[in-house]
Short mmCIF file of C-alpha atoms and ligand atoms in Angstrom, two decimals:
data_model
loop_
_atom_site.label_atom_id
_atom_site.label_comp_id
_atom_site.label_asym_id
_atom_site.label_seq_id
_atom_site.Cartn_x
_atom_site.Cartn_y
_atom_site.Cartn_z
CA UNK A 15 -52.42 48.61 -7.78
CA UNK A 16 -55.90 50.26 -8.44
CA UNK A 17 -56.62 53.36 -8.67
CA UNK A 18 -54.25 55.00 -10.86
CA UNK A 19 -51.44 56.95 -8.97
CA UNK A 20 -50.88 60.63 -9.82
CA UNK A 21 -48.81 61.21 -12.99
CA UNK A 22 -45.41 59.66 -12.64
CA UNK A 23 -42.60 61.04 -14.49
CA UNK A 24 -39.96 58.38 -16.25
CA UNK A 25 -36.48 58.80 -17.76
CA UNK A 26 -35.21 56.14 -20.07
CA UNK A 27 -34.11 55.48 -23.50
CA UNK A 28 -37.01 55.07 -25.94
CA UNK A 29 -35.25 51.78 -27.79
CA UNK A 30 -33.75 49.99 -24.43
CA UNK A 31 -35.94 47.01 -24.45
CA UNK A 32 -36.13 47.42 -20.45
CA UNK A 33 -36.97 50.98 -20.66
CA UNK A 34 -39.53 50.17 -23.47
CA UNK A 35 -41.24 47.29 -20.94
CA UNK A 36 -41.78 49.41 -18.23
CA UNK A 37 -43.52 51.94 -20.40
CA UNK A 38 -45.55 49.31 -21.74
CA UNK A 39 -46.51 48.07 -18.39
CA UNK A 40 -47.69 51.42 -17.14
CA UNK A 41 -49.24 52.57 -20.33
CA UNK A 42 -51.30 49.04 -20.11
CA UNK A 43 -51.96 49.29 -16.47
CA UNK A 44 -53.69 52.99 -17.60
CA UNK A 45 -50.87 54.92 -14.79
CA UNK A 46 -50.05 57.89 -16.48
CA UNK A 47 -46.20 59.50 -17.34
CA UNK A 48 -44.28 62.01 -18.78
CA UNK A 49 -41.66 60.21 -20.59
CA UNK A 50 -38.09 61.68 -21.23
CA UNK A 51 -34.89 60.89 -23.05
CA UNK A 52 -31.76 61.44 -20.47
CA UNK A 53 -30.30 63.81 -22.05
CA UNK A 54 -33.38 66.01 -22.45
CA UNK A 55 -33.79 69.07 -20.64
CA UNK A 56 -36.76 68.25 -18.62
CA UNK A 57 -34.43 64.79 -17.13
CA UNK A 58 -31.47 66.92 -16.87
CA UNK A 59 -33.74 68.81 -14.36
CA UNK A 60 -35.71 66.20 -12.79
CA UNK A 61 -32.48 64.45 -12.15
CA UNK A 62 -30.75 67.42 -10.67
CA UNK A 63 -33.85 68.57 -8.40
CA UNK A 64 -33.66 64.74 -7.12
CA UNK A 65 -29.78 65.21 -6.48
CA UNK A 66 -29.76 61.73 -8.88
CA UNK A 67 -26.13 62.01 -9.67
CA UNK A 68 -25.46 58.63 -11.15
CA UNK A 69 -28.83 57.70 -12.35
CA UNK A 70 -29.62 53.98 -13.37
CA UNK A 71 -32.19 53.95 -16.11
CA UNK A 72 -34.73 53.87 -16.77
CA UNK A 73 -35.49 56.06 -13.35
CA UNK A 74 -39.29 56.66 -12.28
CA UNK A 75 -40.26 59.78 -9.89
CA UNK A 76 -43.60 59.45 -8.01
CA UNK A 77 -43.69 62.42 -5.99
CA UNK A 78 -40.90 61.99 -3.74
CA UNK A 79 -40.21 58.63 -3.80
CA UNK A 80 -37.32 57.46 -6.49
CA UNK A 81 -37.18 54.15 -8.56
CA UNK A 82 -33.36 54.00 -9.39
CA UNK A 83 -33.03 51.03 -12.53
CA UNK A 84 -36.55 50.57 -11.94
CA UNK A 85 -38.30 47.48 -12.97
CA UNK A 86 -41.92 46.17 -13.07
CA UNK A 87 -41.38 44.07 -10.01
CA UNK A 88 -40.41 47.04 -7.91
CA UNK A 89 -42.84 49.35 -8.48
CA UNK A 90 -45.27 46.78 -8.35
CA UNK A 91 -44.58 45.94 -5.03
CA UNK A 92 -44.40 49.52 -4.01
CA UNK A 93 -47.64 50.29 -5.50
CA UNK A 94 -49.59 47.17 -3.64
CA UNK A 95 -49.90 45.01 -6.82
CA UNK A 96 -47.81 42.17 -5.20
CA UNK A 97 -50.12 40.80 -2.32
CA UNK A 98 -49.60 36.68 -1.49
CA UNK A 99 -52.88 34.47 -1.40
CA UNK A 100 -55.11 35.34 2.03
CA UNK A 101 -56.42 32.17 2.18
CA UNK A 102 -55.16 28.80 1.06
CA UNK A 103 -59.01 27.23 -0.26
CA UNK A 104 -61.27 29.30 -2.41
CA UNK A 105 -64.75 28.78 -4.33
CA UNK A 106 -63.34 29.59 -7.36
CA UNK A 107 -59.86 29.75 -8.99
CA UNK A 108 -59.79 32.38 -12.07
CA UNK A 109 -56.78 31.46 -14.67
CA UNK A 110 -56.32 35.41 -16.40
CA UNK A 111 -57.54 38.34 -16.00
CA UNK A 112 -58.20 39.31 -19.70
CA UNK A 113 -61.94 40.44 -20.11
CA UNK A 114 -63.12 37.08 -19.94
CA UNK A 115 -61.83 36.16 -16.02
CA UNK A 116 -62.46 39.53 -15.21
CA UNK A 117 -66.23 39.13 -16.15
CA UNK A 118 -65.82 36.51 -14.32
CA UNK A 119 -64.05 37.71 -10.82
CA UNK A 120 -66.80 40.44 -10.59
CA UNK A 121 -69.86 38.17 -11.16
CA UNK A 122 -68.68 35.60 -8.91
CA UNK A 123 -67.34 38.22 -6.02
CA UNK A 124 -70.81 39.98 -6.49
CA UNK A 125 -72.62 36.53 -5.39
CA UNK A 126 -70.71 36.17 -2.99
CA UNK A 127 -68.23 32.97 -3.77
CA UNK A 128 -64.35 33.94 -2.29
CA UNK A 129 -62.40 34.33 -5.35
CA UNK A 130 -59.22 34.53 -6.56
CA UNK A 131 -57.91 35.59 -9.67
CA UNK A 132 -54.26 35.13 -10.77
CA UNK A 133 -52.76 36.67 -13.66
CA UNK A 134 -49.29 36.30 -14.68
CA UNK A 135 -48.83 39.85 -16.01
CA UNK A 136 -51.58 42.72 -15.30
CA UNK A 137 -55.10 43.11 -16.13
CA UNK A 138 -56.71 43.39 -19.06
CA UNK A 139 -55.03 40.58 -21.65
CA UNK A 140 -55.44 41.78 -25.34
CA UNK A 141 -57.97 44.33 -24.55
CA UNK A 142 -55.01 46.43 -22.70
CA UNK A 143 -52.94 46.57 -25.83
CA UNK A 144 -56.33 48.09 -27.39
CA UNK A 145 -56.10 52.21 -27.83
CA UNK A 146 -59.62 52.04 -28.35
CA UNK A 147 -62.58 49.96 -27.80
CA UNK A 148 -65.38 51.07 -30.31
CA UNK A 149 -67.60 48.23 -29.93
CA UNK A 150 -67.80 47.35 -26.04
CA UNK A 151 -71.36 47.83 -25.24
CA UNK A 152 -72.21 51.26 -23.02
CA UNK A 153 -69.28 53.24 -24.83
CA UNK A 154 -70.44 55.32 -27.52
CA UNK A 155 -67.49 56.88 -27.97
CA UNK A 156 -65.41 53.70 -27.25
CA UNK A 157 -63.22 53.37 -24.78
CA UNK A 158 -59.43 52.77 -23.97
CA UNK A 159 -58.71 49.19 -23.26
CA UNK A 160 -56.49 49.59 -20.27
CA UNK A 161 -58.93 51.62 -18.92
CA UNK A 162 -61.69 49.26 -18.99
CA UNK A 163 -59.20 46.79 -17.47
CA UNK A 164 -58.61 49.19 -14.61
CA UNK A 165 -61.93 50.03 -14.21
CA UNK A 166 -63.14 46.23 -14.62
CA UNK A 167 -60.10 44.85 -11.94
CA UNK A 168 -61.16 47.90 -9.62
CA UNK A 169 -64.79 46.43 -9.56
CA UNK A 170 -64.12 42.73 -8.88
CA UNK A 171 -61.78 43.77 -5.78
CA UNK A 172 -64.38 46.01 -4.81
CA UNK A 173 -66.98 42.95 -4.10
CA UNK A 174 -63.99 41.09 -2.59
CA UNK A 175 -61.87 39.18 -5.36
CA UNK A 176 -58.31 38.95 -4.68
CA UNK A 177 -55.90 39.23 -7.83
CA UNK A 178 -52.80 37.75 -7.99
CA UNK A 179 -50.41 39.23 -10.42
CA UNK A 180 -47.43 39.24 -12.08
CA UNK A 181 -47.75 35.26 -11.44
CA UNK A 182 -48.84 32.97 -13.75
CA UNK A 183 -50.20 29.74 -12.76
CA UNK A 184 -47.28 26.79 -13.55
CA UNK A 185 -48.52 23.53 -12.63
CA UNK A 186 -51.89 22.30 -11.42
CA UNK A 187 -54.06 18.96 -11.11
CA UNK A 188 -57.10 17.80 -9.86
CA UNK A 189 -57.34 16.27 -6.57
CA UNK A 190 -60.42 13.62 -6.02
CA UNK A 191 -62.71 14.55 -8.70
CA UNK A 192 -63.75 17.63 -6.03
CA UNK A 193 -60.65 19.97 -5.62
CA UNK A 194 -58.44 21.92 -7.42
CA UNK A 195 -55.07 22.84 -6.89
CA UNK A 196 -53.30 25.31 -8.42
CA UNK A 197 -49.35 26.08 -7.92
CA UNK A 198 -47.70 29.61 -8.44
CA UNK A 199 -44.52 31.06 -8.99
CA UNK A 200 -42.27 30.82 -5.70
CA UNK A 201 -43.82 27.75 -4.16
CA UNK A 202 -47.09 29.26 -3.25
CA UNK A 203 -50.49 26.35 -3.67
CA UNK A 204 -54.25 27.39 -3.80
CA UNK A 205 -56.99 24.94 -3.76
CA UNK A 206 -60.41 26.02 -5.01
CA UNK A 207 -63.87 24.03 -5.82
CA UNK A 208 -64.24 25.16 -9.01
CA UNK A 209 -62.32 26.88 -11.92
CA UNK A 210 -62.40 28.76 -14.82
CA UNK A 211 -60.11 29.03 -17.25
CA UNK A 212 -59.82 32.17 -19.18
CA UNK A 213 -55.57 32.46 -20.41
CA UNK A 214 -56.56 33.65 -23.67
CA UNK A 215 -54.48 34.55 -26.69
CA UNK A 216 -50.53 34.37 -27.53
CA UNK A 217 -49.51 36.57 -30.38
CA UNK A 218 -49.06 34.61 -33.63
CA UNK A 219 -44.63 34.48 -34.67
CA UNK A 220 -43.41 35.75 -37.57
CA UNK A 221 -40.52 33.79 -38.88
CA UNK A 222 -38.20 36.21 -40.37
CA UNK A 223 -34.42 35.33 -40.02
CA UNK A 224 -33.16 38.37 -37.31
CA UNK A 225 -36.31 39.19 -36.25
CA UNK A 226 -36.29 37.84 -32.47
CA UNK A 227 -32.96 40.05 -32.21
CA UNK A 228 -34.47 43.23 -32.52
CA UNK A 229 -37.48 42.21 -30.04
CA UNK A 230 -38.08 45.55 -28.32
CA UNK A 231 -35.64 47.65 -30.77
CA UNK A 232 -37.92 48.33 -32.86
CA UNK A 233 -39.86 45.07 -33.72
CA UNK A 234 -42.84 44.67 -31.53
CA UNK A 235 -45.53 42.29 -31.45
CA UNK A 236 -49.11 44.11 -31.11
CA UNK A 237 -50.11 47.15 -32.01
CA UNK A 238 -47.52 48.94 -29.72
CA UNK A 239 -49.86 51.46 -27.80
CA UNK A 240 -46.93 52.49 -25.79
CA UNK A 241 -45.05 53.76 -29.09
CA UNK A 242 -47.92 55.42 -30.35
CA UNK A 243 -47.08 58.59 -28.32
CA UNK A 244 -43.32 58.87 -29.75
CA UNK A 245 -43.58 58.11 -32.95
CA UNK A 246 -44.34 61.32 -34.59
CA UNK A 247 -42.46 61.24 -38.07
CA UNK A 248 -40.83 57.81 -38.07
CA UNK A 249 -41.85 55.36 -40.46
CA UNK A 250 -43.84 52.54 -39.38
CA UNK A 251 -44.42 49.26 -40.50
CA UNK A 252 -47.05 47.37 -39.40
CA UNK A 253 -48.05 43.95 -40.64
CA UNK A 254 -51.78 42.39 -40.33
CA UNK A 255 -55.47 42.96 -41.48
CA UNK A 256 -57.44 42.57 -38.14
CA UNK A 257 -59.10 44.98 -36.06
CA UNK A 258 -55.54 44.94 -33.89
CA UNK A 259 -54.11 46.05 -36.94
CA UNK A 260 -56.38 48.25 -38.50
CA UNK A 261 -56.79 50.33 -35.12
CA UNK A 262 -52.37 49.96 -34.66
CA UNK A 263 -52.15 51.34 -38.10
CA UNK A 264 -54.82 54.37 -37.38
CA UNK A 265 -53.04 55.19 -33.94
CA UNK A 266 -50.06 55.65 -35.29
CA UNK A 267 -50.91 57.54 -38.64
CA UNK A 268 -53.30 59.80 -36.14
CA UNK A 269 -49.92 60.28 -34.28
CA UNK A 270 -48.42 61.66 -37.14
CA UNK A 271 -45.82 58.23 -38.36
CA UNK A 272 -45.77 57.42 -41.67
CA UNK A 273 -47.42 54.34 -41.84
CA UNK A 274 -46.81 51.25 -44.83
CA UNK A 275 -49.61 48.36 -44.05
CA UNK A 276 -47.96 45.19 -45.15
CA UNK A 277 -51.17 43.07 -45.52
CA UNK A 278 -50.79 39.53 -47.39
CA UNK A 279 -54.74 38.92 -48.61
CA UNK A 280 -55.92 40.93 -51.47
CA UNK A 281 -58.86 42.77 -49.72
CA UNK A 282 -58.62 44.69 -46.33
CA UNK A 283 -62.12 44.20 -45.07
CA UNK A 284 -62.24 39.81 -44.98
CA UNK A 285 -61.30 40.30 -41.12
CA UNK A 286 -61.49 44.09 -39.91
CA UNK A 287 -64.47 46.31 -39.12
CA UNK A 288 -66.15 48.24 -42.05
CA UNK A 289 -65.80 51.61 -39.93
CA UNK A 290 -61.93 50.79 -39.63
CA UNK A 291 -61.45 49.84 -43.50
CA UNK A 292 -63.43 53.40 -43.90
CA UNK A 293 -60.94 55.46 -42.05
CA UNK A 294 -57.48 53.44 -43.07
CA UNK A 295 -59.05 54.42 -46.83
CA UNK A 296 -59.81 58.24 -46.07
CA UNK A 297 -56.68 58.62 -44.08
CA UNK A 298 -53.77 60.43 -45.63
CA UNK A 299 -50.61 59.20 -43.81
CA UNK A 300 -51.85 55.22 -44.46
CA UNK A 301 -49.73 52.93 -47.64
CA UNK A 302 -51.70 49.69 -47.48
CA UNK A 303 -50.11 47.32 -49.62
CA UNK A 304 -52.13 44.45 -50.44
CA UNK A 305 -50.66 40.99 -51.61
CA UNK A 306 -47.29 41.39 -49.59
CA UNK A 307 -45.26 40.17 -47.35
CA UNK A 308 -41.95 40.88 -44.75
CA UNK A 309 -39.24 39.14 -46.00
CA UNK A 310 -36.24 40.66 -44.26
CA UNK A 311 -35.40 42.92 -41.51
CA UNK A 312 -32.53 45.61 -41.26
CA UNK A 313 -30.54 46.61 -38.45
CA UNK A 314 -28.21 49.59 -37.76
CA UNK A 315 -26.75 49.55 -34.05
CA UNK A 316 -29.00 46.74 -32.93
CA UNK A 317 -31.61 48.60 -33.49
CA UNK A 318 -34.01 48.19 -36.57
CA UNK A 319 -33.82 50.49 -39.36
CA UNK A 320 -35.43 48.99 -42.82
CA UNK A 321 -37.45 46.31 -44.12
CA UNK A 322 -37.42 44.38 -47.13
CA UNK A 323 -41.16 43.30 -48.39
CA UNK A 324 -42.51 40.91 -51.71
CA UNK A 325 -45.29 41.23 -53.05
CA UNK A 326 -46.96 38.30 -54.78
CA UNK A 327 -45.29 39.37 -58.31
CA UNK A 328 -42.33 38.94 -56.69
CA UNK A 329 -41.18 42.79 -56.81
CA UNK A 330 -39.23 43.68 -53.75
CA UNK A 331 -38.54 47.17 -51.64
CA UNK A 332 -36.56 48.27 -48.67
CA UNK A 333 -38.08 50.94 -46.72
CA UNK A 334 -37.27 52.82 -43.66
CA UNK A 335 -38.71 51.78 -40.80
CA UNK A 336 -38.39 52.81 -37.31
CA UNK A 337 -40.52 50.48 -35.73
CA UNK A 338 -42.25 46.78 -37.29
CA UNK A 339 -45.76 46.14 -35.37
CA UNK A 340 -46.93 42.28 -35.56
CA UNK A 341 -50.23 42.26 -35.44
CA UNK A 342 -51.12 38.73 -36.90
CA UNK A 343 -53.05 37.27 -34.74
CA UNK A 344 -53.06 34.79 -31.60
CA UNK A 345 -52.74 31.17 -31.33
CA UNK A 346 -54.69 30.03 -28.22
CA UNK A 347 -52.52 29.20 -24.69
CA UNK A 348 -53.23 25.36 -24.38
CA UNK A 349 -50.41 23.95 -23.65
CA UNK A 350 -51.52 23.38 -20.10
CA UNK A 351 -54.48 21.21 -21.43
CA UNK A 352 -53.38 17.72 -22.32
CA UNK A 353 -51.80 17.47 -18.87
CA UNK A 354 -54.73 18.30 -17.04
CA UNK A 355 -57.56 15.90 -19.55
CA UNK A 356 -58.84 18.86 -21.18
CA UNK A 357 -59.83 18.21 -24.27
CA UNK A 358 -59.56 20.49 -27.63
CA UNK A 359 -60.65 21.43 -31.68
CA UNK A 360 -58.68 20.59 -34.33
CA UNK A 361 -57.23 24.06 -34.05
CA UNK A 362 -55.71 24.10 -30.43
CA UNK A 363 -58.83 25.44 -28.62
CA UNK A 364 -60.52 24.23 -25.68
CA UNK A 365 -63.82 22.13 -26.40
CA UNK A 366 -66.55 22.89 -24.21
CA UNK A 367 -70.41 21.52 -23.24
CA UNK A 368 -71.96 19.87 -26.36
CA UNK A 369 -69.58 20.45 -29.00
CA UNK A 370 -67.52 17.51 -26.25
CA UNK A 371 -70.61 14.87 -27.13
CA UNK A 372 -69.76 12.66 -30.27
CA UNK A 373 -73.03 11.33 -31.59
CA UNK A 374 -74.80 11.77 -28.74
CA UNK A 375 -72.09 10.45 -26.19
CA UNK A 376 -70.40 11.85 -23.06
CA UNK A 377 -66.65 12.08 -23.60
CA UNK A 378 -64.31 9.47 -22.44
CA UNK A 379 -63.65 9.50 -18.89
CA UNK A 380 -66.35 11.77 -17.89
CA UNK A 381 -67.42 10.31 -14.56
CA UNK A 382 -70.64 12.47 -13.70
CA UNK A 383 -74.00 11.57 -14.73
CA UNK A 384 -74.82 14.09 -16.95
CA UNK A 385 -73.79 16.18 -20.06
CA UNK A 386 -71.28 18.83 -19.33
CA UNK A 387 -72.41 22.30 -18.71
CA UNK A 388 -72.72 24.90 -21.76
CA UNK A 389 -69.42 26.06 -20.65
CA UNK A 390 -67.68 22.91 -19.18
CA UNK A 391 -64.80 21.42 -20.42
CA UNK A 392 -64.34 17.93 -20.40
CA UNK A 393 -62.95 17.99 -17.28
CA UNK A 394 -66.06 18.36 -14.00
CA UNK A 395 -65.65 21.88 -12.71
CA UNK A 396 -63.17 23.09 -14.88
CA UNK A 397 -64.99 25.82 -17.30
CA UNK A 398 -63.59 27.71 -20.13
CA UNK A 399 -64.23 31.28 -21.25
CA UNK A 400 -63.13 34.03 -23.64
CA UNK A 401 -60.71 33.63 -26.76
CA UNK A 402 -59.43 30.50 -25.30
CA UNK A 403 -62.84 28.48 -25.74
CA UNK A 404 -63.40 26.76 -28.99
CA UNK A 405 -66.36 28.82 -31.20
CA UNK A 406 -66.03 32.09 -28.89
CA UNK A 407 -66.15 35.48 -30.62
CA UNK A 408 -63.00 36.76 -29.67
CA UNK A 409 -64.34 39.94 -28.76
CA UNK A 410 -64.06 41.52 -25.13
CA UNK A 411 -67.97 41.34 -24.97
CA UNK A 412 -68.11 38.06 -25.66
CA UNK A 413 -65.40 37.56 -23.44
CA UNK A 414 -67.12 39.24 -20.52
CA UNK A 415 -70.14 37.24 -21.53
CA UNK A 416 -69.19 33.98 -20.97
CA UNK A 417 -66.77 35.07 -17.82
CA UNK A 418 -70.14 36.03 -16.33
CA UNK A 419 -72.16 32.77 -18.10
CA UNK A 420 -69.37 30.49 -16.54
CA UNK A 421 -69.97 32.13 -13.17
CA UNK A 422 -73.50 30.74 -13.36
CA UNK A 423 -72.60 27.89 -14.36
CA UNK A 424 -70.25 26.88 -11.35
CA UNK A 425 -72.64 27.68 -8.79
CA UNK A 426 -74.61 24.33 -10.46
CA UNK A 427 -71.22 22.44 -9.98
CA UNK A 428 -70.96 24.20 -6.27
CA UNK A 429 -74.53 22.95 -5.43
CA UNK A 430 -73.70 19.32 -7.17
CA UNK A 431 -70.31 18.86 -4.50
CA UNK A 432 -72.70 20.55 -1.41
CA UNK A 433 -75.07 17.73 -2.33
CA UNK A 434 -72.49 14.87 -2.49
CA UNK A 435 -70.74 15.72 0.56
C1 FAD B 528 -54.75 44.93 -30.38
C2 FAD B 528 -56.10 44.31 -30.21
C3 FAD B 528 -57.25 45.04 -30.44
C4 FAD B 528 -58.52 44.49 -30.23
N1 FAD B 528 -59.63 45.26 -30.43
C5 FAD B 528 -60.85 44.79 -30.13
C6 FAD B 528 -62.01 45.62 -30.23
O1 FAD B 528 -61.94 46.78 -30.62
N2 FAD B 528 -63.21 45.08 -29.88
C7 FAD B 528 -63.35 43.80 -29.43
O2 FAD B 528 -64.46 43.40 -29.08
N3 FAD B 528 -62.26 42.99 -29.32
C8 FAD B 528 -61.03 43.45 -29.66
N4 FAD B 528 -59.92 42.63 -29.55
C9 FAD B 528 -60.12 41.24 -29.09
C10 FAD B 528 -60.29 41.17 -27.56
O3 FAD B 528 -59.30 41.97 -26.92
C11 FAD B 528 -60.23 39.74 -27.09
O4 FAD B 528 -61.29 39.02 -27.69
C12 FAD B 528 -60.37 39.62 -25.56
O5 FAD B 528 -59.33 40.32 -24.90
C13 FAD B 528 -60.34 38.14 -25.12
O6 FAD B 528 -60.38 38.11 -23.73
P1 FAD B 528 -59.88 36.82 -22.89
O7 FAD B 528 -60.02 37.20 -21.46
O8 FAD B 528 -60.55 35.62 -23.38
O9 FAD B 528 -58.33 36.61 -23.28
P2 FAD B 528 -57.08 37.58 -23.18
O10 FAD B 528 -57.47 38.99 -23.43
O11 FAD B 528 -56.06 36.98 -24.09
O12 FAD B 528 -56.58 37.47 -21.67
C14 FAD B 528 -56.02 36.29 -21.16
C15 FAD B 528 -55.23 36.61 -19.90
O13 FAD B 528 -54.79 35.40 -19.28
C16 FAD B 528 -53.47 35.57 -18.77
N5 FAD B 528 -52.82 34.26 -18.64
C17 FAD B 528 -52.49 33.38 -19.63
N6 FAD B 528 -51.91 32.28 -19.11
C18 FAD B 528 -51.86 32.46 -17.78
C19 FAD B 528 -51.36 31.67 -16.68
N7 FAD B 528 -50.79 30.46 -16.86
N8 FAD B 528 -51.45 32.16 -15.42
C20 FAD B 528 -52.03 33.37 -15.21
N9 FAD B 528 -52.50 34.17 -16.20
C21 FAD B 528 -52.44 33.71 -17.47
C22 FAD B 528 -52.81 36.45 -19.84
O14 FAD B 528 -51.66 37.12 -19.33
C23 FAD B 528 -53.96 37.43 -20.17
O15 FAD B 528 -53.95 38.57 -19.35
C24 FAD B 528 -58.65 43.14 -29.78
C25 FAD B 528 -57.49 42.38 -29.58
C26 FAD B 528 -56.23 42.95 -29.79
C27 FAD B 528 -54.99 42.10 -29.57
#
């Protein structure tokens, strides 16, 4: 799918939660488009210079070639992004391709170990719903997180990795204390020495009766980089005090929205970046309302139209609201772990290298003698890295940090199975 095709033009309805997917995949793959209502002039003349007479939306035009009631899967596969497995045994299996197995795929393609990568939706992770990057080392002016995915995904297939996308890993187990094996979507199984596990983040659910209804309507969960570009005077709601919120709320007020920040602490800066709390402060188009909470949502035409928020004197409003942004944080993906003997922290994340020894003692069931590895979980061969990774940063350096540290890492495991065999 790398590099980035020519501008692509795409007609669709702005609240059609198919039409708003596909402009969230290619705004998050970094493939830029001109986006158009149907009944705009600019798609009344695309679709007549096309001879579309009965157009199925949403329709995408790339040069010449037509995507009728296109969908993700289609243009992937037009666009390359759909490629099987070339070989059935790698070095190393890569579980996401967030910034963490990213850092990963390009150290370990560099030195040489074949590598595959499989992702079950497109590069990048969290850092592709990111508008901006301020803190990633070598970007003083910060930079987009879909393009750093890009970029990043570009440079690991460069030295050779093979990504596998738009299929997630569903089942796996380890064969003989030496082999992994790894099953995919539509029957496909991949063996590899080692592993890394990097799935990341799921967003946090907020349970608000009606809520899941209006999932793409105008509730979103993230900080809805896609809608940034459309939203010039609606009113926007967005609810969270991280750095995904603070920079969701700044997009959108920089795009001209009205923007109400429902946050339920009493101070903004417990969890954000100082230089955020700064500009949400200093910037005219921002309501932060401290102390409060969503209580109800309002639709009109399936679509949403209000909300109803509390704060913690128990005064409610209804406001307008075109769009709701649910920024409130992830909850790690391990429910894959208890299957496969990987241990975790109290709060759902994967336990890794010393913080596995209790008083001084190798985990139960650990067969090898010696500790595990800084980055090993409690399983031989199987490391963790990123968000996912009990006492990470959760931030994309850190992230690409330990992709790159866990890289290191397997080539001791590598040299351990070359000396058993
Ligand atoms: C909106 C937002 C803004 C942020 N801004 C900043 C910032 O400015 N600076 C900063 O340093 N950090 C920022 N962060 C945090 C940063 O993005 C994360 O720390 C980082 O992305 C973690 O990387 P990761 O690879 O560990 O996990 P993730 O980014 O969560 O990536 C995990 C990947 O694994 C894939 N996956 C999961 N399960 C499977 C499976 N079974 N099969 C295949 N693939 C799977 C997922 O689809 C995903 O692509 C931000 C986060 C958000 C949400």
């Amino acid at each position: 799918m790398s590099p980035a095709r020519p501008t692509v033009q795409v007609i669709g309805r702005r609240l059609e939660p198919a039409d708003h997917r596909l402009r969230d995949f290619l705004t998050r793959a970094d493939q830029p488009y001109d986006f158009y209502e149907p009944d705009s002039p600019e798609a009344l003349d695309l679709l007549g210079r096309h001879a579309i007479a009965e157009a199925r939306l949403p329709v995408v035009i790339d040069g010449d070639q037509v995507f009728n009631g296109a969908t993700i899967e289609a243009l992937a596969e037009a666009w390359g992004g759909f490629q099987p497995p070339a070989r059935a045994h790698y070095d190393l299996a890569i579980v996401g391709a967030g910034p963490a197995g990213l850092g990963a795929a390009v150290y370990a393609a560099s030195d040489g170990l074949s590598t595959i990568v499989f992702e079950r939706d497109i590069p990048g992770g969290q850092a592709s719903h990111t508008s901006m990057i301020e803190n990633f080392f070598g970007f003083p002016d910060g930079i987009e997180g879909a393009h750093l995915a890009r970029m990043a995904a570009r440079q690991a297939e460069r030295f050779g990795a093979e990504l596998i996308l738009l299929r997630g890993v569903t089942g796996g187990h380890w064969d003989d204390e030496t082999r992994w094996h790894f099953e995919l979507a539509g029957d496909v199984e991949v063996t590899a020495d080692v592993a890394v596990a990097a799935p990341g983040m799921e967003w946090r659910r907020l349970d608000v009766e009606g809520l899941d209804e209006l999932l793409d309507r105008g509730v979103y969960y993230g900080a809805g980089r896609s809608e940034a570009a459309t939203c010039t005077g609606d009113d926007v709601v967005v609810v969270g005090a991280g750095n995904s919120a603070g920079q969701a709320v700044m997009s959108f007020a920089d795009a001209g929205a009205r923007v109400t920040m429902v946050v339920r602490g009493d101070v903004l800066g417990r969890t954000m970046s100082g230089y955020l709390v700064d500009r949400i402060g200093e910037h005219p188009g921002i309501d932060v309302r401290l102390r409060t909470q969503v209580r109800e949502v309002h639709a009109d035409h399936e679509r949403l139209r209000a909300v109803t928020i509390e704060d913690a004197a128990g005064a409610v409003e209804r406001r307008p609201a075109d769009g709701l942004f649910l920024c409130i944080g992830g909850e790690p993906r391990t429910g894959w772990a208890d299957a496969a003997g990987v241990r975790l922290d109290r709060a759902g994340y994967v336990l890794t290298g010393p913080d596995l020894l209790e008083a001084g003692n190798r985990p139960e069931g650990w067969p090898l003698d010696r500790d595990p590895l800084a980055l090993e979980t409690s399983v031989p061969g199987l490391f963790a890295a990123g968000d996912v990774r009990s006492g990470s940063t959760k931030r994309v350096a850190g992230a690409v940090g330990e992709g790159a540290m866990a890289v290191a890492l397997a080539h001791r495991r590598l040299a351990e199975l070359a000396a058993a065999v």
